[in-house]
Amino acid sequence: MITMSDSKKLIYAGKAKDVYESKKEDEVIVSFRDDITAGDGEKKDNLQGKGHCNSLISSKLFEILEKNGIDTQYIKLISSGFMLSKKLDMIPLEVIARNIATGSLLKRFPFKESQKLNPPIIQMDYKNDEYHDPMLNDEITIALGIATQEELDEIRAITLKINKILSEFLKEKGILLVDFKLEFGKDKEGKIVLGDEISPDTCRYWDINTLEILDKDSFRQGQDNVMDIYEQLCGMIVEEKDIKNWGI
Ligand SMILES: Nc1ncnc2c1ncn2[C@@H]1O[C@H](COP(=O)(O)OP(=O)(O)OP(=O)(O)O)[C@@H](O)[C@H]1O
Ligand SMILES: [Mg+2]
């Protein structure tokens, strides 16, 4: 296992990932750590193997999106846990797509638990810990200088396309894509590109038959088998040969 900290400069240490500089100026290495947090960072733990699982799941889903014409940060997995990615100038938005009403949406609005949302809801939150990631509307986003109307329209259109591609792919694997959070950034040409991760930390996945939780809600709820659940999900999404290759 390589440890990036010895050779590469750390650009940013987040709650669950680190971003290191790479050999090329326009590329970074995203390192998926085993740390897990919930509730605005209040609940914390370290789950051995989580970073490996999340890097494999994210890589697989980025590959599927690339094959379907979505621009993503993904270049390749260098080793389990370390993803070579395009360096992006991140837009401080958490772009959330919801197919089923659950979680924080129910605390804020009178939706029914597990109510189908068709068409899906796209919600944008301001990615800002100091302000606790408040929900935005377009006018506030534009007034803050976060994005233009054209950029917001483009981000919405890409997110809906991603929702379709991933929902179909995951359905074949026996997984219901309930909701997910994306982050976008701009590449050196100013093009909007999907960054960050698509993992059980940032999405809700339910077993399509049993509706069993296969994501970070297991941690939020205090279950003691969170890592088993992450490994189960990884086995459903990533081919066995790839899991073996990357040494989980
Ligand atoms: N391709 C990329 N280029 C540059 N920065 C990126 C790229 N992809 C993701 N990032 C940024 O790297 C950081 C990843 O950190 P991480 O997800 O662990 O924590 P966080 O975003 O600070 O906190 P949290 O997501 O838990 O609120 C984020 O700030 C994210 O916006
Ligand atoms: Mg993050």
mmCIF file of C-alpha atoms and ligand atoms in Angstrom:
data_model
loop_
_atom_site.group_PDB
_atom_site.id
_atom_site.type_symbol
_atom_site.label_atom_id
_atom_site.label_comp_id
_atom_site.label_asym_id
_atom_site.label_seq_id
_atom_site.Cartn_x
_atom_site.Cartn_y
_atom_site.Cartn_z
ATOM 1 C CA MET A 1 0.000 0.000 0.000
ATOM 2 C CA ILE A 2 1.350 3.392 -0.971
ATOM 3 C CA THR A 3 1.081 6.257 1.454
ATOM 4 C CA MET A 4 0.813 9.540 -0.376
ATOM 5 C CA SER A 5 1.767 11.629 2.630
ATOM 6 C CA ASP A 6 5.455 10.672 2.240
ATOM 7 C CA SER A 7 5.889 11.937 -1.283
ATOM 8 C CA LYS A 8 3.043 14.262 -2.241
ATOM 9 C CA LYS A 9 1.891 17.569 -0.899
ATOM 10 C CA LEU A 10 -1.449 17.533 0.868
ATOM 11 C CA ILE A 11 -3.721 20.184 -0.651
ATOM 12 C CA TYR A 12 -6.835 19.590 1.471
ATOM 13 C CA ALA A 13 -7.840 17.266 4.302
ATOM 14 C CA GLY A 14 -11.626 16.844 4.483
ATOM 15 C CA LYS A 15 -13.789 14.793 6.820
ATOM 16 C CA ALA A 16 -13.473 11.553 4.849
ATOM 17 C CA LYS A 17 -10.962 12.190 2.055
ATOM 18 C CA ASP A 18 -7.619 13.870 1.469
ATOM 19 C CA VAL A 19 -6.615 15.603 -1.744
ATOM 20 C CA TYR A 20 -2.934 15.442 -2.745
ATOM 21 C CA GLU A 21 -1.125 17.131 -5.566
ATOM 22 C CA SER A 22 -0.002 14.875 -8.392
ATOM 23 C CA LYS A 23 2.873 14.877 -10.900
ATOM 24 C CA LYS A 24 0.772 16.923 -13.307
ATOM 25 C CA GLU A 25 -0.476 20.352 -12.328
ATOM 26 C CA ASP A 26 -4.012 19.693 -13.562
ATOM 27 C CA GLU A 27 -4.405 16.379 -11.719
ATOM 28 C CA VAL A 28 -4.861 15.431 -8.051
ATOM 29 C CA ILE A 29 -4.900 12.226 -6.060
ATOM 30 C CA VAL A 30 -8.057 11.796 -4.013
ATOM 31 C CA SER A 31 -7.408 9.536 -1.032
ATOM 32 C CA PHE A 32 -10.454 7.833 0.494
ATOM 33 C CA ARG A 33 -9.922 7.479 4.268
ATOM 34 C CA ASP A 34 -11.619 5.106 6.717
ATOM 35 C CA ASP A 35 -13.073 7.995 8.741
ATOM 36 C CA ILE A 36 -16.845 8.284 8.821
ATOM 37 C CA THR A 37 -18.855 11.208 10.175
ATOM 38 C CA ALA A 38 -22.531 12.098 10.438
ATOM 39 C CA GLY A 39 -24.763 14.808 11.878
ATOM 40 C CA ASP A 40 -22.697 17.814 10.791
ATOM 41 C CA GLY A 41 -19.511 16.042 11.927
ATOM 42 C CA GLU A 42 -20.769 15.334 15.461
ATOM 43 C CA LYS A 43 -20.848 11.528 15.180
ATOM 44 C CA LYS A 44 -17.445 10.089 14.230
ATOM 45 C CA ASP A 45 -15.773 6.724 13.800
ATOM 46 C CA ASN A 46 -13.076 4.934 11.846
ATOM 47 C CA LEU A 47 -14.087 1.812 9.944
ATOM 48 C CA GLN A 48 -11.237 -0.275 8.610
ATOM 49 C CA GLY A 49 -11.644 -0.914 4.878
ATOM 50 C CA LYS A 50 -14.244 1.790 4.254
ATOM 51 C CA GLY A 51 -11.865 3.928 2.154
ATOM 52 C CA HIS A 52 -11.088 0.915 -0.054
ATOM 53 C CA CYS A 53 -14.773 0.098 -0.523
ATOM 54 C CA ASN A 54 -15.729 3.698 -1.314
ATOM 55 C CA SER A 55 -12.892 4.161 -3.801
ATOM 56 C CA LEU A 56 -13.918 0.998 -5.702
ATOM 57 C CA ILE A 57 -17.622 1.890 -5.716
ATOM 58 C CA SER A 58 -16.918 5.489 -6.791
ATOM 59 C CA SER A 59 -14.528 4.359 -9.549
ATOM 60 C CA LYS A 60 -17.064 1.893 -10.937
ATOM 61 C CA LEU A 61 -19.852 4.491 -10.966
ATOM 62 C CA PHE A 62 -17.613 7.191 -12.505
ATOM 63 C CA GLU A 63 -16.656 4.659 -15.231
ATOM 64 C CA ILE A 64 -20.329 3.953 -15.959
ATOM 65 C CA LEU A 65 -21.046 7.698 -16.181
ATOM 66 C CA GLU A 66 -18.041 8.327 -18.471
ATOM 67 C CA LYS A 67 -19.228 5.523 -20.774
ATOM 68 C CA ASN A 68 -22.571 7.316 -20.956
ATOM 69 C CA GLY A 69 -21.119 10.695 -21.910
ATOM 70 C CA ILE A 70 -20.825 12.446 -18.514
ATOM 71 C CA ASP A 71 -17.606 14.418 -17.851
ATOM 72 C CA THR A 72 -16.150 13.292 -14.521
ATOM 73 C CA GLN A 73 -12.912 13.850 -12.600
ATOM 74 C CA TYR A 74 -12.060 10.152 -12.855
ATOM 75 C CA ILE A 75 -8.788 9.194 -14.534
ATOM 76 C CA LYS A 76 -7.938 5.893 -12.830
ATOM 77 C CA LEU A 77 -7.574 4.093 -9.548
ATOM 78 C CA ILE A 78 -3.836 4.137 -8.701
ATOM 79 C CA SER A 79 -4.275 1.648 -5.903
ATOM 80 C CA SER A 80 -7.194 0.810 -3.671
ATOM 81 C CA GLY A 81 -8.184 4.016 -1.880
ATOM 82 C CA PHE A 82 -6.286 6.384 -4.201
ATOM 83 C CA MET A 83 -8.036 7.861 -7.226
ATOM 84 C CA LEU A 84 -6.129 9.878 -9.808
ATOM 85 C CA SER A 85 -8.530 12.672 -10.746
ATOM 86 C CA LYS A 86 -8.709 15.865 -12.745
ATOM 87 C CA LYS A 87 -8.007 18.840 -10.498
ATOM 88 C CA LEU A 88 -11.169 20.923 -10.312
ATOM 89 C CA ASP A 89 -11.979 24.344 -9.035
ATOM 90 C CA MET A 90 -14.848 23.153 -6.853
ATOM 91 C CA ILE A 91 -18.221 24.924 -6.891
ATOM 92 C CA PRO A 92 -19.430 25.090 -3.250
ATOM 93 C CA LEU A 93 -22.754 23.373 -3.928
ATOM 94 C CA GLU A 94 -24.105 20.067 -2.663
ATOM 95 C CA VAL A 95 -26.335 19.006 -5.525
ATOM 96 C CA ILE A 96 -28.862 16.503 -4.230
ATOM 97 C CA ALA A 97 -31.204 14.400 -6.359
ATOM 98 C CA ARG A 98 -34.083 12.573 -4.679
ATOM 99 C CA ASN A 99 -36.225 9.767 -6.126
ATOM 100 C CA ILE A 100 -37.808 8.803 -2.807
ATOM 101 C CA ALA A 101 -38.626 11.062 0.145
ATOM 102 C CA THR A 102 -36.639 10.207 3.267
ATOM 103 C CA GLY A 103 -34.064 11.697 5.653
ATOM 104 C CA SER A 104 -33.757 15.453 6.144
ATOM 105 C CA LEU A 105 -36.480 16.203 3.562
ATOM 106 C CA LEU A 106 -39.092 14.795 5.965
ATOM 107 C CA LYS A 107 -37.887 17.013 8.804
ATOM 108 C CA ARG A 108 -38.364 20.127 6.680
ATOM 109 C CA PHE A 109 -41.459 19.378 4.583
ATOM 110 C CA PRO A 110 -44.648 17.325 4.941
ATOM 111 C CA PHE A 111 -43.670 14.501 2.588
ATOM 112 C CA LYS A 112 -44.563 10.942 3.586
ATOM 113 C CA GLU A 113 -41.704 8.539 4.434
ATOM 114 C CA SER A 114 -40.700 6.585 1.278
ATOM 115 C CA GLN A 115 -43.054 8.579 -0.938
ATOM 116 C CA LYS A 116 -42.010 8.331 -4.622
ATOM 117 C CA LEU A 117 -40.824 11.617 -6.118
ATOM 118 C CA ASN A 118 -41.535 11.613 -9.830
ATOM 119 C CA PRO A 119 -40.155 13.784 -11.381
ATOM 120 C CA PRO A 120 -37.159 13.599 -9.051
ATOM 121 C CA ILE A 121 -36.414 16.578 -6.800
ATOM 122 C CA ILE A 122 -33.140 18.419 -7.302
ATOM 123 C CA GLN A 123 -32.053 20.393 -4.262
ATOM 124 C CA MET A 124 -28.962 22.552 -3.924
ATOM 125 C CA ASP A 125 -27.333 23.275 -0.570
ATOM 126 C CA TYR A 126 -24.533 25.752 0.082
ATOM 127 C CA LYS A 127 -21.458 23.680 0.958
ATOM 128 C CA ASN A 128 -20.322 25.740 3.910
ATOM 129 C CA ASP A 129 -19.685 24.216 7.361
ATOM 130 C CA GLU A 130 -19.854 27.607 9.117
ATOM 131 C CA TYR A 131 -23.437 28.102 7.894
ATOM 132 C CA HIS A 132 -24.309 24.357 8.223
ATOM 133 C CA ASP A 133 -24.923 23.806 4.482
ATOM 134 C CA PRO A 134 -28.217 25.748 4.109
ATOM 135 C CA MET A 135 -30.606 25.071 1.247
ATOM 136 C CA LEU A 136 -30.320 27.590 -1.612
ATOM 137 C CA ASN A 137 -32.516 28.947 -4.339
ATOM 138 C CA ASP A 138 -31.174 30.164 -7.689
ATOM 139 C CA GLU A 139 -31.415 33.850 -6.776
ATOM 140 C CA ILE A 140 -29.339 33.430 -3.595
ATOM 141 C CA THR A 141 -26.797 31.253 -5.433
ATOM 142 C CA ILE A 142 -26.402 33.837 -8.198
ATOM 143 C CA ALA A 143 -26.286 36.781 -5.742
ATOM 144 C CA LEU A 144 -23.524 35.028 -3.770
ATOM 145 C CA GLY A 145 -21.559 34.635 -7.015
ATOM 146 C CA ILE A 146 -21.469 30.830 -6.649
ATOM 147 C CA ALA A 147 -22.791 30.137 -10.168
ATOM 148 C CA THR A 148 -24.654 31.799 -13.024
ATOM 149 C CA GLN A 149 -28.190 30.867 -14.087
ATOM 150 C CA GLU A 150 -26.761 29.106 -17.168
ATOM 151 C CA GLU A 151 -24.394 27.094 -14.987
ATOM 152 C CA LEU A 152 -27.218 26.147 -12.602
ATOM 153 C CA ASP A 153 -29.363 25.013 -15.532
ATOM 154 C CA GLU A 154 -26.454 22.943 -16.846
ATOM 155 C CA ILE A 155 -25.776 21.401 -13.410
ATOM 156 C CA ARG A 156 -29.473 20.450 -13.087
ATOM 157 C CA ALA A 157 -29.546 18.874 -16.553
ATOM 158 C CA ILE A 158 -26.350 16.865 -15.893
ATOM 159 C CA THR A 159 -27.674 15.734 -12.489
ATOM 160 C CA LEU A 160 -30.940 14.465 -14.007
ATOM 161 C CA LYS A 161 -28.954 12.585 -16.659
ATOM 162 C CA ILE A 162 -26.704 11.068 -13.961
ATOM 163 C CA ASN A 163 -29.790 10.049 -11.988
ATOM 164 C CA LYS A 164 -31.162 8.176 -14.987
ATOM 165 C CA ILE A 165 -27.889 6.419 -15.816
ATOM 166 C CA LEU A 166 -27.129 5.370 -12.235
ATOM 167 C CA SER A 167 -30.724 4.390 -11.379
ATOM 168 C CA GLU A 168 -30.831 2.037 -14.380
ATOM 169 C CA PHE A 169 -27.370 0.564 -13.735
ATOM 170 C CA LEU A 170 -28.054 -0.008 -10.032
ATOM 171 C CA LYS A 171 -31.515 -1.480 -10.653
ATOM 172 C CA GLU A 172 -29.841 -4.289 -12.599
ATOM 173 C CA LYS A 173 -27.676 -4.926 -9.535
ATOM 174 C CA GLY A 174 -30.720 -5.154 -7.263
ATOM 175 C CA ILE A 175 -30.268 -1.684 -5.788
ATOM 176 C CA LEU A 176 -32.755 1.174 -5.533
ATOM 177 C CA LEU A 177 -31.119 4.598 -5.848
ATOM 178 C CA VAL A 178 -33.100 6.582 -3.280
ATOM 179 C CA ASP A 179 -31.117 9.835 -3.339
ATOM 180 C CA PHE A 180 -27.564 11.104 -3.777
ATOM 181 C CA LYS A 181 -25.328 14.152 -3.355
ATOM 182 C CA LEU A 182 -22.962 15.365 -6.060
ATOM 183 C CA GLU A 183 -20.250 18.019 -6.195
ATOM 184 C CA PHE A 184 -19.191 19.704 -9.398
ATOM 185 C CA GLY A 185 -16.151 21.776 -10.266
ATOM 186 C CA LYS A 186 -14.584 23.499 -13.236
ATOM 187 C CA ASP A 187 -11.621 22.078 -15.128
ATOM 188 C CA LYS A 188 -8.805 24.208 -16.550
ATOM 189 C CA GLU A 189 -10.941 25.049 -19.601
ATOM 190 C CA GLY A 190 -13.814 26.184 -17.365
ATOM 191 C CA LYS A 191 -15.968 23.166 -18.230
ATOM 192 C CA ILE A 192 -18.324 21.864 -15.521
ATOM 193 C CA VAL A 193 -17.154 18.410 -14.452
ATOM 194 C CA LEU A 194 -18.449 15.949 -11.851
ATOM 195 C CA GLY A 195 -15.985 15.646 -8.948
ATOM 196 C CA ASP A 196 -15.729 14.240 -5.424
ATOM 197 C CA GLU A 197 -17.257 10.757 -4.942
ATOM 198 C CA ILE A 198 -20.370 8.643 -5.419
ATOM 199 C CA SER A 199 -20.327 6.225 -2.525
ATOM 200 C CA PRO A 200 -22.488 4.877 0.316
ATOM 201 C CA ASP A 201 -21.280 7.925 2.298
ATOM 202 C CA THR A 202 -23.016 10.275 -0.131
ATOM 203 C CA CYS A 203 -25.959 8.269 -1.519
ATOM 204 C CA ARG A 204 -28.890 6.278 -0.202
ATOM 205 C CA TYR A 205 -29.057 2.774 -1.634
ATOM 206 C CA TRP A 206 -31.792 0.311 -0.664
ATOM 207 C CA ASP A 207 -32.056 -3.369 -1.532
ATOM 208 C CA ILE A 208 -34.653 -3.352 -4.306
ATOM 209 C CA ASN A 209 -36.563 -6.322 -2.860
ATOM 210 C CA THR A 210 -36.247 -5.968 0.900
ATOM 211 C CA LEU A 211 -35.722 -2.157 1.055
ATOM 212 C CA GLU A 212 -32.881 -2.901 3.484
ATOM 213 C CA ILE A 213 -30.442 0.031 3.968
ATOM 214 C CA LEU A 214 -27.084 -0.378 2.177
ATOM 215 C CA ASP A 215 -25.449 2.985 3.001
ATOM 216 C CA LYS A 216 -24.370 5.476 5.694
ATOM 217 C CA ASP A 217 -27.847 5.580 7.235
ATOM 218 C CA SER A 218 -26.733 2.331 8.952
ATOM 219 C CA PHE A 219 -24.070 4.412 10.741
ATOM 220 C CA ARG A 220 -26.453 7.312 11.447
ATOM 221 C CA GLN A 221 -28.819 4.798 13.071
ATOM 222 C CA GLY A 222 -26.026 3.318 15.211
ATOM 223 C CA GLN A 223 -25.998 -0.176 13.685
ATOM 224 C CA ASP A 224 -22.949 -2.279 14.622
ATOM 225 C CA ASN A 225 -22.520 -3.902 11.192
ATOM 226 C CA VAL A 226 -21.823 -0.789 9.069
ATOM 227 C CA MET A 227 -18.674 -2.214 7.440
ATOM 228 C CA ASP A 228 -20.467 -5.492 6.587
ATOM 229 C CA ILE A 229 -23.110 -3.401 4.834
ATOM 230 C CA TYR A 230 -20.506 -1.376 2.883
ATOM 231 C CA GLU A 231 -18.780 -4.617 1.825
ATOM 232 C CA GLN A 232 -22.104 -6.140 0.793
ATOM 233 C CA LEU A 233 -22.856 -3.088 -1.378
ATOM 234 C CA CYS A 234 -19.347 -3.171 -2.861
ATOM 235 C CA GLY A 235 -19.914 -6.830 -3.806
ATOM 236 C CA MET A 236 -23.177 -5.931 -5.535
ATOM 237 C CA ILE A 237 -21.676 -3.047 -7.596
ATOM 238 C CA VAL A 238 -18.041 -3.977 -8.242
ATOM 239 C CA GLU A 239 -17.050 -7.146 -10.098
ATOM 240 C CA GLU A 240 -15.453 -9.836 -7.954
ATOM 241 C CA LYS A 241 -12.227 -9.845 -10.004
ATOM 242 C CA ASP A 242 -11.767 -6.092 -9.383
ATOM 243 C CA ILE A 243 -12.398 -6.490 -5.644
ATOM 244 C CA LYS A 244 -9.769 -9.278 -5.577
ATOM 245 C CA ASN A 245 -7.325 -7.268 -7.757
ATOM 246 C CA TRP A 246 -7.464 -4.316 -5.433
ATOM 247 C CA GLY A 247 -6.986 -6.524 -2.390
ATOM 248 C CA ILE A 248 -10.033 -6.204 -0.182
HETATM 249 N N1 LIG B 1 -11.406 16.687 -8.402
HETATM 250 C C1 LIG B 1 -11.252 17.478 -7.350
HETATM 251 N N2 LIG B 1 -10.349 18.497 -7.363
HETATM 252 C C2 LIG B 1 -10.191 19.285 -6.272
HETATM 253 N N3 LIG B 1 -10.909 19.149 -5.109
HETATM 254 C C3 LIG B 1 -11.814 18.167 -5.053
HETATM 255 C C4 LIG B 1 -12.040 17.287 -6.154
HETATM 256 N N4 LIG B 1 -13.015 16.415 -5.809
HETATM 257 C C5 LIG B 1 -13.376 16.728 -4.551
HETATM 258 N N5 LIG B 1 -12.689 17.781 -4.087
HETATM 259 C C6 LIG B 1 -12.805 18.402 -2.755
HETATM 260 O O1 LIG B 1 -12.060 17.584 -1.860
HETATM 261 C C7 LIG B 1 -12.637 17.598 -0.558
HETATM 262 C C8 LIG B 1 -12.919 16.182 -0.118
HETATM 263 O O2 LIG B 1 -13.006 16.151 1.208
HETATM 264 P P1 LIG B 1 -14.136 15.395 2.041
HETATM 265 O O3 LIG B 1 -15.241 14.965 1.183
HETATM 266 O O4 LIG B 1 -13.457 14.425 2.892
HETATM 267 O O5 LIG B 1 -14.608 16.445 3.111
HETATM 268 P P2 LIG B 1 -15.436 17.724 3.087
HETATM 269 O O6 LIG B 1 -16.087 17.881 1.780
HETATM 270 O O7 LIG B 1 -14.573 18.776 3.631
HETATM 271 O O8 LIG B 1 -16.508 17.482 4.113
HETATM 272 P P3 LIG B 1 -17.898 16.812 3.918
HETATM 273 O O9 LIG B 1 -18.024 16.350 2.508
HETATM 274 O O10 LIG B 1 -17.904 15.672 4.863
HETATM 275 O O11 LIG B 1 -18.842 17.914 4.218
HETATM 276 C C9 LIG B 1 -13.916 18.423 -0.670
HETATM 277 O O12 LIG B 1 -13.653 19.741 -0.249
HETATM 278 C C10 LIG B 1 -14.208 18.409 -2.173
HETATM 279 O O13 LIG B 1 -14.954 19.525 -2.581
HETATM 280 MG MG MG B 2 -17.157 15.655 1.106
#
